[in-house]
Amino acid sequence: DKVAVMRKGKLEQYGTTSDIYDHPRNVFVAGFVGSPMINLIDCTFIETGGQAFLDAGEFRLNVTELGSKIKARAKRSEMILGVRPSAINVSDDRQSGECVEAELYTMEPTGAETVLDAKVGETVLKAIVPPTYSPKKNKLWLTFEEKSLHVFDRMTQEAII
């Protein structure tokens, strides 16, 4: 079966539910599918010292592995980073690799899972954790699953990756 996502009478994307969820064509489609809604973060693509980053002001995410794809497809450096709550891993301790420091804001048990809101500066990010998750402190560490990141052009709102 296939699904059509429409906005104001215009077809935004047509495909299988998993294709639309995993590869949204634009910000509207990304925000339309999934619950809780995808985290959308304004950022700037920068390259320095042979590495590529998405700089969100409150944090900087190393995207060197994706840098060449982003650079080849992007027309400008202003972007929107999209991260689904299920693609954010939460830890009480800093893990190796790219971690973002956050503060526990709220937790909403929904039965089979818990929706956790974590503040990174003034930005609130939603993450899905097991229903048994019990943080040891208010300081958390977030890691984003690189294979699940979405990057959109901030001006056109179209997908870059």
Short mmCIF file of N, CA and C in Angstrom, two decimals:
data_model
loop_
_atom_site.label_atom_id
_atom_site.label_comp_id
_atom_site.label_asym_id
_atom_site.label_seq_id
_atom_site.Cartn_x
_atom_site.Cartn_y
_atom_site.Cartn_z
N ASP A 1 0.82 -1.19 0.00
CA ASP A 1 0.00 0.00 0.00
C ASP A 1 0.87 1.25 0.00
N LYS A 2 0.33 2.30 -0.59
CA LYS A 2 1.05 3.57 -0.64
C LYS A 2 0.17 4.68 -0.07
N VAL A 3 0.83 5.76 0.33
CA VAL A 3 0.17 6.89 0.96
C VAL A 3 0.52 8.15 0.18
N ALA A 4 -0.43 9.05 0.08
CA ALA A 4 -0.18 10.36 -0.51
C ALA A 4 -0.27 11.40 0.60
N VAL A 5 0.75 12.23 0.71
CA VAL A 5 0.74 13.33 1.67
C VAL A 5 0.46 14.59 0.86
N MET A 6 -0.65 15.25 1.20
CA MET A 6 -1.05 16.44 0.46
C MET A 6 -1.13 17.64 1.39
N ARG A 7 -0.90 18.82 0.79
CA ARG A 7 -1.03 20.08 1.52
C ARG A 7 -1.68 21.08 0.58
N LYS A 8 -2.82 21.60 1.02
CA LYS A 8 -3.56 22.60 0.24
C LYS A 8 -3.80 22.14 -1.20
N GLY A 9 -4.16 20.88 -1.35
CA GLY A 9 -4.48 20.34 -2.67
C GLY A 9 -3.29 19.96 -3.51
N LYS A 10 -2.08 20.10 -2.99
CA LYS A 10 -0.86 19.78 -3.74
C LYS A 10 -0.23 18.51 -3.16
N LEU A 11 0.17 17.60 -4.04
CA LEU A 11 0.84 16.37 -3.63
C LEU A 11 2.25 16.70 -3.17
N GLU A 12 2.55 16.41 -1.92
CA GLU A 12 3.89 16.66 -1.38
C GLU A 12 4.79 15.44 -1.55
N GLN A 13 4.23 14.24 -1.30
CA GLN A 13 5.01 13.01 -1.45
C GLN A 13 4.06 11.83 -1.54
N TYR A 14 4.44 10.87 -2.37
CA TYR A 14 3.66 9.65 -2.56
C TYR A 14 4.61 8.47 -2.43
N GLY A 15 4.26 7.50 -1.58
CA GLY A 15 5.12 6.33 -1.41
C GLY A 15 4.62 5.45 -0.29
N THR A 16 5.44 4.48 0.06
CA THR A 16 5.09 3.60 1.17
C THR A 16 5.23 4.39 2.47
N THR A 17 4.58 3.91 3.50
CA THR A 17 4.67 4.61 4.79
C THR A 17 6.10 4.67 5.29
N SER A 18 6.84 3.58 5.14
CA SER A 18 8.23 3.59 5.61
C SER A 18 9.10 4.52 4.78
N ASP A 19 8.87 4.61 3.47
CA ASP A 19 9.64 5.52 2.63
C ASP A 19 9.37 6.97 3.01
N ILE A 20 8.12 7.30 3.25
CA ILE A 20 7.75 8.66 3.63
C ILE A 20 8.33 9.01 5.01
N TYR A 21 8.29 8.07 5.92
CA TYR A 21 8.83 8.30 7.27
C TYR A 21 10.36 8.41 7.24
N ASP A 22 11.02 7.49 6.53
CA ASP A 22 12.48 7.44 6.52
C ASP A 22 13.13 8.43 5.56
N HIS A 23 12.40 8.84 4.52
CA HIS A 23 12.97 9.73 3.50
C HIS A 23 11.97 10.82 3.12
N PRO A 24 11.60 11.68 4.07
CA PRO A 24 10.65 12.74 3.75
C PRO A 24 11.25 13.70 2.72
N ARG A 25 10.42 14.12 1.80
CA ARG A 25 10.87 15.00 0.72
C ARG A 25 11.10 16.43 1.19
N ASN A 26 10.39 16.83 2.25
CA ASN A 26 10.53 18.21 2.74
C ASN A 26 10.15 18.27 4.22
N VAL A 27 10.28 19.46 4.79
CA VAL A 27 10.00 19.66 6.22
C VAL A 27 8.54 19.37 6.54
N PHE A 28 7.62 19.77 5.66
CA PHE A 28 6.20 19.52 5.91
C PHE A 28 5.93 18.03 6.06
N VAL A 29 6.43 17.22 5.14
CA VAL A 29 6.21 15.77 5.20
C VAL A 29 6.87 15.19 6.46
N ALA A 30 8.08 15.64 6.77
CA ALA A 30 8.78 15.14 7.96
C ALA A 30 7.98 15.41 9.22
N GLY A 31 7.36 16.59 9.29
CA GLY A 31 6.58 16.94 10.47
C GLY A 31 5.19 16.33 10.48
N PHE A 32 4.70 15.92 9.31
CA PHE A 32 3.36 15.38 9.20
C PHE A 32 3.28 13.95 9.70
N VAL A 33 4.34 13.17 9.47
CA VAL A 33 4.33 11.76 9.87
C VAL A 33 5.18 11.57 11.12
N GLY A 34 4.75 10.68 11.97
CA GLY A 34 5.49 10.34 13.17
C GLY A 34 4.93 11.00 14.42
N SER A 35 4.93 10.23 15.50
CA SER A 35 4.48 10.74 16.78
C SER A 35 5.36 10.13 17.86
N PRO A 36 5.98 10.95 18.70
CA PRO A 36 5.95 12.39 18.67
C PRO A 36 6.63 12.93 17.40
N MET A 37 6.33 14.18 17.11
CA MET A 37 6.81 14.83 15.90
C MET A 37 8.34 14.91 15.87
N ILE A 38 8.88 14.94 14.67
CA ILE A 38 10.32 15.05 14.47
C ILE A 38 10.84 16.34 15.11
N ASN A 39 12.06 16.28 15.66
CA ASN A 39 12.74 17.47 16.17
C ASN A 39 13.33 18.21 14.98
N LEU A 40 13.03 19.48 14.85
CA LEU A 40 13.55 20.31 13.76
C LEU A 40 14.36 21.45 14.37
N ILE A 41 15.64 21.52 13.99
CA ILE A 41 16.58 22.45 14.62
C ILE A 41 17.26 23.28 13.54
N ASP A 42 17.12 24.60 13.61
CA ASP A 42 17.84 25.48 12.69
C ASP A 42 19.33 25.36 12.95
N CYS A 43 20.11 25.26 11.87
CA CYS A 43 21.55 25.14 12.01
C CYS A 43 22.25 25.68 10.77
N THR A 44 23.56 25.74 10.85
CA THR A 44 24.39 26.21 9.75
C THR A 44 25.44 25.15 9.47
N PHE A 45 25.63 24.84 8.19
CA PHE A 45 26.66 23.89 7.78
C PHE A 45 27.99 24.63 7.69
N ILE A 46 29.00 24.12 8.41
CA ILE A 46 30.32 24.74 8.36
C ILE A 46 31.38 23.65 8.20
N GLU A 47 32.47 24.04 7.58
CA GLU A 47 33.62 23.15 7.45
C GLU A 47 34.82 23.85 8.05
N THR A 48 35.53 23.12 8.89
CA THR A 48 36.72 23.68 9.51
C THR A 48 37.66 22.54 9.89
N GLY A 49 38.95 22.76 9.66
CA GLY A 49 39.94 21.75 10.04
C GLY A 49 39.72 20.41 9.39
N GLY A 50 39.19 20.38 8.18
CA GLY A 50 38.95 19.12 7.49
C GLY A 50 37.73 18.37 7.98
N GLN A 51 36.93 19.00 8.81
CA GLN A 51 35.72 18.36 9.32
C GLN A 51 34.50 19.20 8.97
N ALA A 52 33.33 18.55 8.96
CA ALA A 52 32.07 19.24 8.67
C ALA A 52 31.18 19.17 9.90
N PHE A 53 30.46 20.28 10.14
CA PHE A 53 29.59 20.37 11.31
C PHE A 53 28.26 21.01 10.94
N LEU A 54 27.24 20.66 11.70
CA LEU A 54 25.99 21.39 11.71
C LEU A 54 25.99 22.15 13.02
N ASP A 55 26.07 23.46 12.93
CA ASP A 55 26.16 24.31 14.11
C ASP A 55 24.78 24.86 14.43
N ALA A 56 24.23 24.41 15.55
CA ALA A 56 22.89 24.84 15.98
C ALA A 56 22.97 25.95 17.02
N GLY A 57 24.14 26.50 17.26
CA GLY A 57 24.29 27.54 18.27
C GLY A 57 24.47 26.94 19.65
N GLU A 58 23.50 26.17 20.10
CA GLU A 58 23.56 25.53 21.42
C GLU A 58 24.49 24.31 21.42
N PHE A 59 24.67 23.72 20.24
CA PHE A 59 25.56 22.58 20.10
C PHE A 59 26.04 22.51 18.65
N ARG A 60 27.11 21.75 18.47
CA ARG A 60 27.69 21.56 17.15
C ARG A 60 27.79 20.05 16.92
N LEU A 61 27.20 19.58 15.83
CA LEU A 61 27.18 18.16 15.52
C LEU A 61 28.15 17.86 14.40
N ASN A 62 29.09 16.96 14.65
CA ASN A 62 30.05 16.57 13.64
C ASN A 62 29.36 15.68 12.60
N VAL A 63 29.34 16.14 11.36
CA VAL A 63 28.71 15.38 10.27
C VAL A 63 29.72 15.14 9.14
N THR A 64 30.98 14.96 9.51
CA THR A 64 32.04 14.79 8.52
C THR A 64 31.73 13.64 7.57
N GLU A 65 31.16 12.55 8.09
CA GLU A 65 30.82 11.40 7.23
C GLU A 65 29.78 11.76 6.17
N LEU A 66 28.90 12.70 6.49
CA LEU A 66 27.85 13.13 5.57
C LEU A 66 28.20 14.42 4.84
N GLY A 67 29.33 15.03 5.22
CA GLY A 67 29.70 16.34 4.72
C GLY A 67 29.74 16.47 3.22
N SER A 68 30.30 15.48 2.53
CA SER A 68 30.40 15.57 1.07
C SER A 68 29.02 15.51 0.41
N LYS A 69 28.12 14.69 0.95
CA LYS A 69 26.74 14.64 0.43
C LYS A 69 26.02 15.96 0.64
N ILE A 70 26.16 16.50 1.84
CA ILE A 70 25.51 17.78 2.15
C ILE A 70 26.05 18.87 1.24
N LYS A 71 27.38 18.95 1.13
CA LYS A 71 28.01 19.99 0.32
C LYS A 71 27.61 19.87 -1.15
N ALA A 72 27.51 18.66 -1.66
CA ALA A 72 27.16 18.45 -3.07
C ALA A 72 25.72 18.82 -3.36
N ARG A 73 24.84 18.65 -2.41
CA ARG A 73 23.41 18.87 -2.65
C ARG A 73 22.88 20.21 -2.16
N ALA A 74 23.62 20.86 -1.26
CA ALA A 74 23.13 22.10 -0.66
C ALA A 74 23.46 23.31 -1.54
N LYS A 75 22.55 24.25 -1.58
CA LYS A 75 22.77 25.49 -2.32
C LYS A 75 23.20 26.62 -1.39
N ARG A 76 23.02 26.43 -0.10
CA ARG A 76 23.37 27.45 0.90
C ARG A 76 23.73 26.74 2.20
N SER A 77 24.24 27.49 3.15
CA SER A 77 24.70 26.88 4.40
C SER A 77 23.63 26.85 5.50
N GLU A 78 22.53 27.59 5.34
CA GLU A 78 21.48 27.61 6.35
C GLU A 78 20.59 26.38 6.16
N MET A 79 20.50 25.58 7.20
CA MET A 79 19.80 24.30 7.12
C MET A 79 18.90 24.07 8.32
N ILE A 80 18.14 22.99 8.21
CA ILE A 80 17.33 22.50 9.33
C ILE A 80 17.73 21.05 9.54
N LEU A 81 18.13 20.73 10.75
CA LEU A 81 18.45 19.36 11.12
C LEU A 81 17.17 18.70 11.64
N GLY A 82 16.84 17.56 11.08
CA GLY A 82 15.68 16.79 11.54
C GLY A 82 16.14 15.51 12.20
N VAL A 83 15.68 15.30 13.44
CA VAL A 83 16.03 14.09 14.18
C VAL A 83 14.76 13.54 14.82
N ARG A 84 14.39 12.33 14.44
CA ARG A 84 13.21 11.71 15.04
C ARG A 84 13.51 11.35 16.49
N PRO A 85 12.52 11.48 17.37
CA PRO A 85 12.72 11.13 18.79
C PRO A 85 13.25 9.72 18.99
N SER A 86 12.89 8.80 18.11
CA SER A 86 13.37 7.42 18.24
C SER A 86 14.83 7.28 17.82
N ALA A 87 15.41 8.30 17.19
CA ALA A 87 16.80 8.26 16.73
C ALA A 87 17.74 9.02 17.68
N ILE A 88 17.23 9.38 18.85
CA ILE A 88 18.06 10.04 19.87
C ILE A 88 18.26 9.06 21.02
N ASN A 89 19.52 8.77 21.29
CA ASN A 89 19.85 7.89 22.41
C ASN A 89 20.19 8.76 23.62
N VAL A 90 19.67 8.38 24.77
CA VAL A 90 19.83 9.16 26.00
C VAL A 90 20.67 8.36 26.97
N SER A 91 21.64 9.03 27.59
CA SER A 91 22.50 8.38 28.57
C SER A 91 22.73 9.31 29.75
N ASP A 92 22.96 8.72 30.91
CA ASP A 92 23.30 9.49 32.11
C ASP A 92 24.76 9.92 32.10
N ASP A 93 25.57 9.22 31.31
CA ASP A 93 27.01 9.49 31.26
C ASP A 93 27.43 9.78 29.83
N ARG A 94 28.44 10.59 29.69
CA ARG A 94 28.95 10.93 28.36
C ARG A 94 29.50 9.67 27.69
N GLN A 95 29.03 9.40 26.51
CA GLN A 95 29.49 8.25 25.73
C GLN A 95 30.62 8.71 24.81
N SER A 96 31.32 7.76 24.24
CA SER A 96 32.37 8.13 23.29
C SER A 96 31.70 8.64 22.01
N GLY A 97 32.40 9.46 21.28
CA GLY A 97 31.85 10.00 20.04
C GLY A 97 31.12 11.30 20.26
N GLU A 98 30.24 11.62 19.34
CA GLU A 98 29.50 12.89 19.37
C GLU A 98 28.37 12.84 20.38
N CYS A 99 28.46 13.64 21.41
CA CYS A 99 27.41 13.73 22.43
C CYS A 99 26.99 15.18 22.60
N VAL A 100 25.74 15.36 22.91
CA VAL A 100 25.20 16.69 23.17
C VAL A 100 24.73 16.71 24.62
N GLU A 101 25.24 17.68 25.37
CA GLU A 101 24.84 17.80 26.77
C GLU A 101 23.45 18.42 26.85
N ALA A 102 22.59 17.87 27.70
CA ALA A 102 21.22 18.34 27.84
C ALA A 102 20.79 18.28 29.30
N GLU A 103 19.68 18.93 29.56
CA GLU A 103 19.09 18.93 30.89
C GLU A 103 17.70 18.29 30.80
N LEU A 104 17.43 17.38 31.72
CA LEU A 104 16.11 16.76 31.76
C LEU A 104 15.06 17.83 32.01
N TYR A 105 14.05 17.87 31.17
CA TYR A 105 13.00 18.87 31.29
C TYR A 105 11.70 18.23 31.79
N THR A 106 11.19 17.25 31.06
CA THR A 106 10.01 16.50 31.51
C THR A 106 10.08 15.07 31.00
N MET A 107 9.27 14.21 31.61
CA MET A 107 9.11 12.83 31.15
C MET A 107 7.63 12.52 31.10
N GLU A 108 7.19 11.91 30.00
CA GLU A 108 5.78 11.58 29.83
C GLU A 108 5.64 10.08 29.56
N PRO A 109 5.31 9.30 30.59
CA PRO A 109 5.10 7.86 30.37
C PRO A 109 3.86 7.65 29.51
N THR A 110 3.99 6.84 28.46
CA THR A 110 2.85 6.57 27.58
C THR A 110 2.48 5.10 27.56
N GLY A 111 3.06 4.32 28.43
CA GLY A 111 2.78 2.89 28.49
C GLY A 111 3.97 2.10 27.97
N ALA A 112 4.02 1.86 26.67
CA ALA A 112 5.07 1.04 26.08
C ALA A 112 6.41 1.78 26.00
N GLU A 113 6.37 3.11 26.14
CA GLU A 113 7.58 3.92 26.07
C GLU A 113 7.38 5.19 26.89
N THR A 114 8.44 5.94 27.04
CA THR A 114 8.35 7.24 27.71
C THR A 114 8.91 8.29 26.77
N VAL A 115 8.19 9.41 26.65
CA VAL A 115 8.68 10.53 25.86
C VAL A 115 9.41 11.46 26.82
N LEU A 116 10.68 11.67 26.54
CA LEU A 116 11.52 12.49 27.39
C LEU A 116 11.78 13.81 26.66
N ASP A 117 11.61 14.92 27.35
CA ASP A 117 11.97 16.24 26.81
C ASP A 117 13.27 16.66 27.47
N ALA A 118 14.26 16.97 26.63
CA ALA A 118 15.56 17.39 27.11
C ALA A 118 15.87 18.77 26.56
N LYS A 119 16.33 19.66 27.44
CA LYS A 119 16.68 21.02 27.02
C LYS A 119 18.16 21.11 26.70
N VAL A 120 18.42 21.64 25.51
CA VAL A 120 19.78 21.95 25.09
C VAL A 120 19.77 23.46 24.91
N GLY A 121 20.27 24.18 25.91
CA GLY A 121 20.11 25.64 25.91
C GLY A 121 18.63 25.96 26.01
N GLU A 122 18.10 26.67 25.05
CA GLU A 122 16.67 27.00 25.03
C GLU A 122 15.88 26.06 24.11
N THR A 123 16.56 25.13 23.47
CA THR A 123 15.91 24.19 22.55
C THR A 123 15.47 22.95 23.31
N VAL A 124 14.22 22.54 23.12
CA VAL A 124 13.71 21.32 23.74
C VAL A 124 13.64 20.23 22.68
N LEU A 125 14.32 19.11 22.95
CA LEU A 125 14.32 17.97 22.04
C LEU A 125 13.56 16.82 22.69
N LYS A 126 12.77 16.14 21.89
CA LYS A 126 12.03 14.97 22.36
C LYS A 126 12.80 13.71 22.00
N ALA A 127 12.85 12.77 22.94
CA ALA A 127 13.49 11.48 22.72
C ALA A 127 12.58 10.39 23.28
N ILE A 128 12.68 9.22 22.72
CA ILE A 128 11.92 8.06 23.19
C ILE A 128 12.86 7.20 24.02
N VAL A 129 12.45 6.87 25.24
CA VAL A 129 13.23 6.00 26.11
C VAL A 129 12.32 4.86 26.58
N PRO A 130 12.91 3.76 27.07
CA PRO A 130 12.08 2.67 27.58
C PRO A 130 11.23 3.13 28.76
N PRO A 131 10.11 2.46 29.00
CA PRO A 131 9.23 2.87 30.10
C PRO A 131 9.89 2.73 31.47
N THR A 132 10.93 1.93 31.56
CA THR A 132 11.62 1.72 32.83
C THR A 132 12.77 2.71 33.05
N TYR A 133 13.03 3.58 32.08
CA TYR A 133 14.16 4.51 32.20
C TYR A 133 13.96 5.45 33.38
N SER A 134 14.99 5.54 34.21
CA SER A 134 14.96 6.42 35.37
C SER A 134 16.30 7.14 35.45
N PRO A 135 16.36 8.40 35.04
CA PRO A 135 17.64 9.11 35.04
C PRO A 135 18.20 9.27 36.45
N LYS A 136 19.53 9.21 36.54
CA LYS A 136 20.20 9.35 37.83
C LYS A 136 20.33 10.81 38.25
N LYS A 137 20.32 11.70 37.25
CA LYS A 137 20.48 13.12 37.52
C LYS A 137 19.80 13.92 36.41
N ASN A 138 19.77 15.22 36.55
CA ASN A 138 19.13 16.07 35.54
C ASN A 138 20.00 16.30 34.32
N LYS A 139 21.30 16.07 34.44
CA LYS A 139 22.20 16.23 33.31
C LYS A 139 22.20 14.95 32.49
N LEU A 140 21.92 15.08 31.19
CA LEU A 140 21.85 13.94 30.28
C LEU A 140 22.80 14.14 29.12
N TRP A 141 23.08 13.08 28.42
CA TRP A 141 23.89 13.13 27.20
C TRP A 141 23.09 12.50 26.08
N LEU A 142 23.00 13.20 24.97
CA LEU A 142 22.24 12.74 23.82
C LEU A 142 23.18 12.41 22.66
N THR A 143 22.90 11.33 21.99
CA THR A 143 23.60 11.01 20.74
C THR A 143 22.55 10.80 19.67
N PHE A 144 22.85 11.27 18.48
CA PHE A 144 21.93 11.15 17.35
C PHE A 144 22.42 10.04 16.43
N GLU A 145 21.51 9.17 16.02
CA GLU A 145 21.87 8.10 15.09
C GLU A 145 22.09 8.72 13.72
N GLU A 146 23.34 8.69 13.28
CA GLU A 146 23.70 9.39 12.04
C GLU A 146 22.91 8.89 10.83
N LYS A 147 22.64 7.60 10.75
CA LYS A 147 21.91 7.05 9.60
C LYS A 147 20.46 7.54 9.55
N SER A 148 19.97 8.09 10.64
CA SER A 148 18.59 8.55 10.71
C SER A 148 18.45 10.08 10.67
N LEU A 149 19.55 10.78 10.44
CA LEU A 149 19.48 12.24 10.40
C LEU A 149 18.85 12.72 9.09
N HIS A 150 18.11 13.80 9.17
CA HIS A 150 17.54 14.45 7.99
C HIS A 150 18.08 15.87 7.97
N VAL A 151 18.45 16.34 6.80
CA VAL A 151 18.93 17.71 6.66
C VAL A 151 18.13 18.36 5.54
N PHE A 152 17.58 19.54 5.84
CA PHE A 152 16.73 20.27 4.90
C PHE A 152 17.32 21.65 4.64
N ASP A 153 17.09 22.17 3.45
CA ASP A 153 17.44 23.54 3.12
C ASP A 153 16.47 24.44 3.87
N ARG A 154 16.99 25.37 4.66
CA ARG A 154 16.12 26.21 5.49
C ARG A 154 15.21 27.11 4.65
N MET A 155 15.70 27.57 3.51
CA MET A 155 14.91 28.48 2.70
C MET A 155 13.83 27.74 1.91
N THR A 156 14.19 26.68 1.21
CA THR A 156 13.21 25.96 0.37
C THR A 156 12.44 24.91 1.15
N GLN A 157 12.98 24.48 2.31
CA GLN A 157 12.40 23.43 3.15
C GLN A 157 12.48 22.05 2.49
N GLU A 158 13.24 21.92 1.40
CA GLU A 158 13.40 20.64 0.69
C GLU A 158 14.53 19.83 1.32
N ALA A 159 14.42 18.49 1.21
CA ALA A 159 15.42 17.59 1.78
C ALA A 159 16.74 17.70 1.03
N ILE A 160 17.82 17.71 1.79
CA ILE A 160 19.17 17.62 1.24
C ILE A 160 19.64 16.17 1.40
N ILE A 161 19.48 15.63 2.60
CA ILE A 161 19.74 14.19 2.84
C ILE A 161 18.67 13.68 3.79
#
